[in-house]
Amino acid sequence: MSDRQLSLNLFIYPGGHHEAAWRYKGSAAERILDVTYYQELAQKAEAHKFDAIFFADGPALADNVRYAQRFRFEPITWLAAIAVATRRIGLIATASTTYTEPYNLARLFASLDHLSGGRAGWNIVTTSTAQAAQNFGLPEHPPHHERYERAREYLDVITKLWDSWEDDALINDPVAGVFADTDKIHAINHAGKHFRVRGPLNISRTPQGRPVYVQAGSSDDGRAFAARFAEAIFTAHQTLASAQEFYADIKRQARAYDRSPDQIKVLPGISPFIASTQTEADRLQDEFNELIQPEYSLTQLRQMIGLDLSGFDLDGRFPRHLIDTSAARGVASRFKLVVDIVDREKPTIRQLVQRLAGARGHWVIAGPPEKIADNIQTWFENGAADGFNVMPPWLPGGFDVFAEQVVPILRRRGLFRDDYAGTTLRDHYGLHRPPSAFSSTIQAIA
Ligand SMILES: Cc1cc2nc3c(=O)[nH]c(=O)nc-3n(C[C@H](O)[C@H](O)[C@H](O)COP(=O)(O)O)c2cc1C
């Protein structure tokens, strides 16, 4: 059994990651308001010893909700309901540094980490959906670099809040009549460009010290932020080469921040169509692509590259000349990803939207279980990934087939755990528990 093992998350998206998943006969589209549906998915991921489940988020309703299940529960609330139905699976929620305040978010994640016994993770986003601004009284979405400037200060403040109670500050001794050692609870008195926060937090230090920091940046700002703060990094790549470039760059930047590369997990997304033969797997993927609705896909594409192709012949060649690469729109990395597909594969418009329908630009692969396991092993053993965000094309069936047919192969090859070694998300990822920056031992060292 090799000692380096894969980290596997289940990325839950209501009906599944293929944009037409909810229309597929096997999906559970009618259950997406039912909390037991998500509790069962989490219990299944836990039964197969996955590291965590993950929920994305954006504080605004997507334009194309007419054609797809594009609404969202608030992730931390959602995960609290799942925490009580599970015991080991990590619980990763997305929350925005642009559209929340540190003190509130510190309380929410501290509560989730306490009530789950140390299983909380925070996917730190600056929010990619521009429409969110109007929901928070802003005339427009702050520019990319400004969002990251605020995010850096935000991380500084919230980390201090989670450290404001030292680990042994909570006494809770009714006989002695002492609840907390107030010498070990610290005001943070933060005064910066974006925030003024006195603190301390009004809840004691959490089992993990703080939630696991997750991030999914891929721009220069995003990568630098990830290398400085993130303990797990989500990313989207279509090819081994582009994943290797990202992996090497992040680990190199992390070393420059004096961080140990093994304390950062790089987790690309993978969306597998699995069947017993290649032909059947391709047919399954085609079946999903036949369910897509151009109105939805073209809106998605417009958000990614800023081009409205609704008047074009879908079976005509994609009009490459209309893309203005100098003015990348939306998420810069997704813009580049789409342009790379167009330049590499010269698709028709229909072929392009079918390529993206699978998982919004993440790696989509079809084939028998052995092939999926081989590809996962190749990325894992060739400097492209420390694990994966598994994005089933449809739920729950697309996850069942991965867990029941691919995971056993990975286990037989010694690439994935047989059982949990610990109880917290940090244990699962092999991450250290950070000491409080206020603790006397740290102060003495400082
Ligand atoms: C797996 C994955 C999940 C993401 N989840 C969210 C999300 O839930 N909400 C969001 O606003 N952005 C999300 N993003 C977008 C990133 O936060 C980020 O904005 C994007 O990768 C672009 O990187 P940049 O911020 O460096 O430009 C996600 C990206 C990836 C790869």
PDB file of N, CA, C and O and ligand atoms in Angstrom, residues 11 54 56-57 94 123 125 127-128 144 148 216-219 222 234-236 331 333-334 362 389, ligand 1:
ATOM      1  N   PHE A  11     -18.717  16.370  -5.088  1.00  0.00           N
ATOM      2  CA  PHE A  11     -19.206  17.741  -5.344  1.00  0.00           C
ATOM      3  C   PHE A  11     -20.690  17.594  -5.687  1.00  0.00           C
ATOM      4  O   PHE A  11     -21.046  17.105  -6.755  1.00  0.00           O
ATOM      5  N   PHE A  54     -19.099  18.595  -0.957  1.00  0.00           N
ATOM      6  CA  PHE A  54     -18.865  20.025  -1.199  1.00  0.00           C
ATOM      7  C   PHE A  54     -20.062  20.655  -1.892  1.00  0.00           C
ATOM      8  O   PHE A  54     -20.639  20.042  -2.785  1.00  0.00           O
ATOM      9  N   ALA A  56     -21.221  24.246  -3.832  1.00  0.00           N
ATOM     10  CA  ALA A  56     -20.870  25.549  -4.400  1.00  0.00           C
ATOM     11  C   ALA A  56     -21.944  26.558  -3.997  1.00  0.00           C
ATOM     12  O   ALA A  56     -22.986  26.178  -3.472  1.00  0.00           O
ATOM     13  N   ASP A  57     -21.699  27.836  -4.269  1.00  0.00           N
ATOM     14  CA  ASP A  57     -22.709  28.841  -3.921  1.00  0.00           C
ATOM     15  C   ASP A  57     -22.462  30.164  -4.622  1.00  0.00           C
ATOM     16  O   ASP A  57     -21.317  30.499  -4.945  1.00  0.00           O
ATOM     17  N   THR A  94     -19.295  26.695   0.478  1.00  0.00           N
ATOM     18  CA  THR A  94     -18.766  27.885  -0.198  1.00  0.00           C
ATOM     19  C   THR A  94     -19.352  29.125   0.456  1.00  0.00           C
ATOM     20  O   THR A  94     -20.531  29.148   0.793  1.00  0.00           O
ATOM     21  N   ASN A 123     -14.918  26.802   1.285  1.00  0.00           N
ATOM     22  CA  ASN A 123     -14.474  27.147  -0.069  1.00  0.00           C
ATOM     23  C   ASN A 123     -14.563  28.661  -0.199  1.00  0.00           C
ATOM     24  O   ASN A 123     -15.649  29.231  -0.303  1.00  0.00           O
ATOM     25  N   VAL A 125     -14.501  32.012  -1.822  1.00  0.00           N
ATOM     26  CA  VAL A 125     -14.640  32.602  -3.154  1.00  0.00           C
ATOM     27  C   VAL A 125     -14.832  34.106  -3.032  1.00  0.00           C
ATOM     28  O   VAL A 125     -15.341  34.593  -2.022  1.00  0.00           O
ATOM     29  N   THR A 127     -16.653  35.432  -5.313  1.00  0.00           N
ATOM     30  CA  THR A 127     -17.898  35.389  -6.080  1.00  0.00           C
ATOM     31  C   THR A 127     -17.703  35.765  -7.543  1.00  0.00           C
ATOM     32  O   THR A 127     -17.249  36.847  -7.849  1.00  0.00           O
ATOM     33  N   SER A 128     -18.030  34.785  -8.396  1.00  0.00           N
ATOM     34  CA  SER A 128     -17.817  35.017  -9.831  1.00  0.00           C
ATOM     35  C   SER A 128     -19.089  35.544 -10.493  1.00  0.00           C
ATOM     36  O   SER A 128     -19.028  36.078 -11.575  1.00  0.00           O
ATOM     37  N   HIS A 144     -11.964  42.514 -10.161  1.00  0.00           N
ATOM     38  CA  HIS A 144     -11.303  41.287  -9.715  1.00  0.00           C
ATOM     39  C   HIS A 144     -10.219  41.559  -8.664  1.00  0.00           C
ATOM     40  O   HIS A 144     -10.227  40.984  -7.574  1.00  0.00           O
ATOM     41  N   TYR A 148      -9.941  40.544  -4.546  1.00  0.00           N
ATOM     42  CA  TYR A 148      -8.874  39.760  -3.904  1.00  0.00           C
ATOM     43  C   TYR A 148      -8.175  40.558  -2.805  1.00  0.00           C
ATOM     44  O   TYR A 148      -7.742  40.004  -1.800  1.00  0.00           O
ATOM     45  N   ALA A 216     -10.490  28.134  -5.014  1.00  0.00           N
ATOM     46  CA  ALA A 216     -10.544  27.641  -6.398  1.00  0.00           C
ATOM     47  C   ALA A 216     -10.100  28.708  -7.378  1.00  0.00           C
ATOM     48  O   ALA A 216     -10.702  28.878  -8.430  1.00  0.00           O
ATOM     49  N   GLY A 217      -9.087  29.447  -7.029  1.00  0.00           N
ATOM     50  CA  GLY A 217      -8.625  30.509  -7.912  1.00  0.00           C
ATOM     51  C   GLY A 217      -7.725  29.942  -9.004  1.00  0.00           C
ATOM     52  O   GLY A 217      -7.083  28.937  -8.817  1.00  0.00           O
ATOM     53  N   SER A 218      -7.707  30.582 -10.154  1.00  0.00           N
ATOM     54  CA  SER A 218      -6.806  30.153 -11.214  1.00  0.00           C
ATOM     55  C   SER A 218      -6.195  31.319 -11.960  1.00  0.00           C
ATOM     56  O   SER A 218      -5.334  31.140 -12.780  1.00  0.00           O
ATOM     57  N   SER A 219      -6.641  32.532 -11.657  1.00  0.00           N
ATOM     58  CA  SER A 219      -5.971  33.720 -12.221  1.00  0.00           C
ATOM     59  C   SER A 219      -4.683  33.940 -11.433  1.00  0.00           C
ATOM     60  O   SER A 219      -4.443  33.264 -10.427  1.00  0.00           O
ATOM     61  N   GLY A 222      -5.687  34.771  -8.041  1.00  0.00           N
ATOM     62  CA  GLY A 222      -6.295  33.585  -7.440  1.00  0.00           C
ATOM     63  C   GLY A 222      -5.252  32.562  -7.018  1.00  0.00           C
ATOM     64  O   GLY A 222      -5.319  31.993  -5.922  1.00  0.00           O
ATOM     65  N   PHE A 234      -9.456  23.600  -5.444  1.00  0.00           N
ATOM     66  CA  PHE A 234     -10.268  23.043  -6.518  1.00  0.00           C
ATOM     67  C   PHE A 234      -9.846  23.712  -7.816  1.00  0.00           C
ATOM     68  O   PHE A 234      -9.533  24.912  -7.832  1.00  0.00           O
ATOM     69  N   THR A 235      -9.878  22.957  -8.921  1.00  0.00           N
ATOM     70  CA  THR A 235      -9.449  23.561 -10.177  1.00  0.00           C
ATOM     71  C   THR A 235     -10.068  22.804 -11.341  1.00  0.00           C
ATOM     72  O   THR A 235     -10.482  21.644 -11.177  1.00  0.00           O
ATOM     73  N   ALA A 236     -10.177  23.473 -12.495  1.00  0.00           N
ATOM     74  CA  ALA A 236     -10.799  22.845 -13.669  1.00  0.00           C
ATOM     75  C   ALA A 236      -9.769  22.715 -14.778  1.00  0.00           C
ATOM     76  O   ALA A 236      -9.159  23.711 -15.170  1.00  0.00           O
ATOM     77  N   VAL A 331     -15.266  34.550 -15.718  1.00  0.00           N
ATOM     78  CA  VAL A 331     -14.136  33.941 -15.000  1.00  0.00           C
ATOM     79  C   VAL A 331     -13.006  33.731 -16.010  1.00  0.00           C
ATOM     80  O   VAL A 331     -13.100  32.909 -16.908  1.00  0.00           O
ATOM     81  N   SER A 333     -10.298  32.201 -16.187  1.00  0.00           N
ATOM     82  CA  SER A 333      -9.793  30.850 -16.456  1.00  0.00           C
ATOM     83  C   SER A 333     -10.762  30.079 -17.343  1.00  0.00           C
ATOM     84  O   SER A 333     -10.359  29.354 -18.236  1.00  0.00           O
ATOM     85  N   ARG A 334     -12.078  30.279 -17.118  1.00  0.00           N
ATOM     86  CA  ARG A 334     -13.060  29.551 -17.944  1.00  0.00           C
ATOM     87  C   ARG A 334     -13.047  30.096 -19.372  1.00  0.00           C
ATOM     88  O   ARG A 334     -13.203  29.346 -20.329  1.00  0.00           O
ATOM     89  N   HIS A 362     -15.073  21.474 -16.559  1.00  0.00           N
ATOM     90  CA  HIS A 362     -14.220  20.506 -15.864  1.00  0.00           C
ATOM     91  C   HIS A 362     -14.008  19.283 -16.750  1.00  0.00           C
ATOM     92  O   HIS A 362     -14.701  19.092 -17.748  1.00  0.00           O
ATOM     93  N   ASN A 389     -12.219  16.199  -7.121  1.00  0.00           N
ATOM     94  CA  ASN A 389     -13.599  16.571  -6.815  1.00  0.00           C
ATOM     95  C   ASN A 389     -14.445  15.763  -7.789  1.00  0.00           C
ATOM     96  O   ASN A 389     -14.437  16.035  -8.979  1.00  0.00           O
TER      97      ASN A 389
HETATM   98  C1  LIG B   1     -14.455  23.414  -8.382  1.00  0.00           C
HETATM   99  C2  LIG B   1     -14.748  24.887  -8.384  1.00  0.00           C
HETATM  100  C3  LIG B   1     -15.793  25.344  -7.616  1.00  0.00           C
HETATM  101  C4  LIG B   1     -16.103  26.696  -7.597  1.00  0.00           C
HETATM  102  N1  LIG B   1     -17.140  27.100  -6.829  1.00  0.00           N
HETATM  103  C5  LIG B   1     -17.483  28.393  -6.862  1.00  0.00           C
HETATM  104  C6  LIG B   1     -18.608  28.819  -6.126  1.00  0.00           C
HETATM  105  O1  LIG B   1     -19.256  28.035  -5.470  1.00  0.00           O
HETATM  106  N2  LIG B   1     -18.948  30.130  -6.153  1.00  0.00           N
HETATM  107  C7  LIG B   1     -18.211  31.041  -6.872  1.00  0.00           C
HETATM  108  O2  LIG B   1     -18.557  32.216  -6.855  1.00  0.00           O
HETATM  109  N3  LIG B   1     -17.127  30.668  -7.592  1.00  0.00           N
HETATM  110  C8  LIG B   1     -16.767  29.365  -7.601  1.00  0.00           C
HETATM  111  N4  LIG B   1     -15.699  28.965  -8.345  1.00  0.00           N
HETATM  112  C9  LIG B   1     -14.940  29.976  -9.082  1.00  0.00           C
HETATM  113  C10 LIG B   1     -13.676  30.346  -8.306  1.00  0.00           C
HETATM  114  O3  LIG B   1     -13.948  30.772  -7.016  1.00  0.00           O
HETATM  115  C11 LIG B   1     -12.888  31.419  -9.026  1.00  0.00           C
HETATM  116  O4  LIG B   1     -13.610  32.591  -9.102  1.00  0.00           O
HETATM  117  C12 LIG B   1     -12.548  30.964 -10.404  1.00  0.00           C
HETATM  118  O5  LIG B   1     -11.897  29.735 -10.342  1.00  0.00           O
HETATM  119  C13 LIG B   1     -11.690  31.957 -11.125  1.00  0.00           C
HETATM  120  O6  LIG B   1     -10.522  32.138 -10.511  1.00  0.00           O
HETATM  121  P1  LIG B   1     -10.048  33.578 -10.150  1.00  0.00           P
HETATM  122  O7  LIG B   1     -10.894  33.966  -8.990  1.00  0.00           O
HETATM  123  O8  LIG B   1      -8.625  33.357  -9.793  1.00  0.00           O
HETATM  124  O9  LIG B   1     -10.254  34.455 -11.337  1.00  0.00           O
HETATM  125  C14 LIG B   1     -15.356  27.617  -8.379  1.00  0.00           C
HETATM  126  C15 LIG B   1     -14.296  27.157  -9.170  1.00  0.00           C
HETATM  127  C16 LIG B   1     -13.989  25.800  -9.174  1.00  0.00           C
HETATM  128  C17 LIG B   1     -12.825  25.341  -9.985  1.00  0.00           C
END
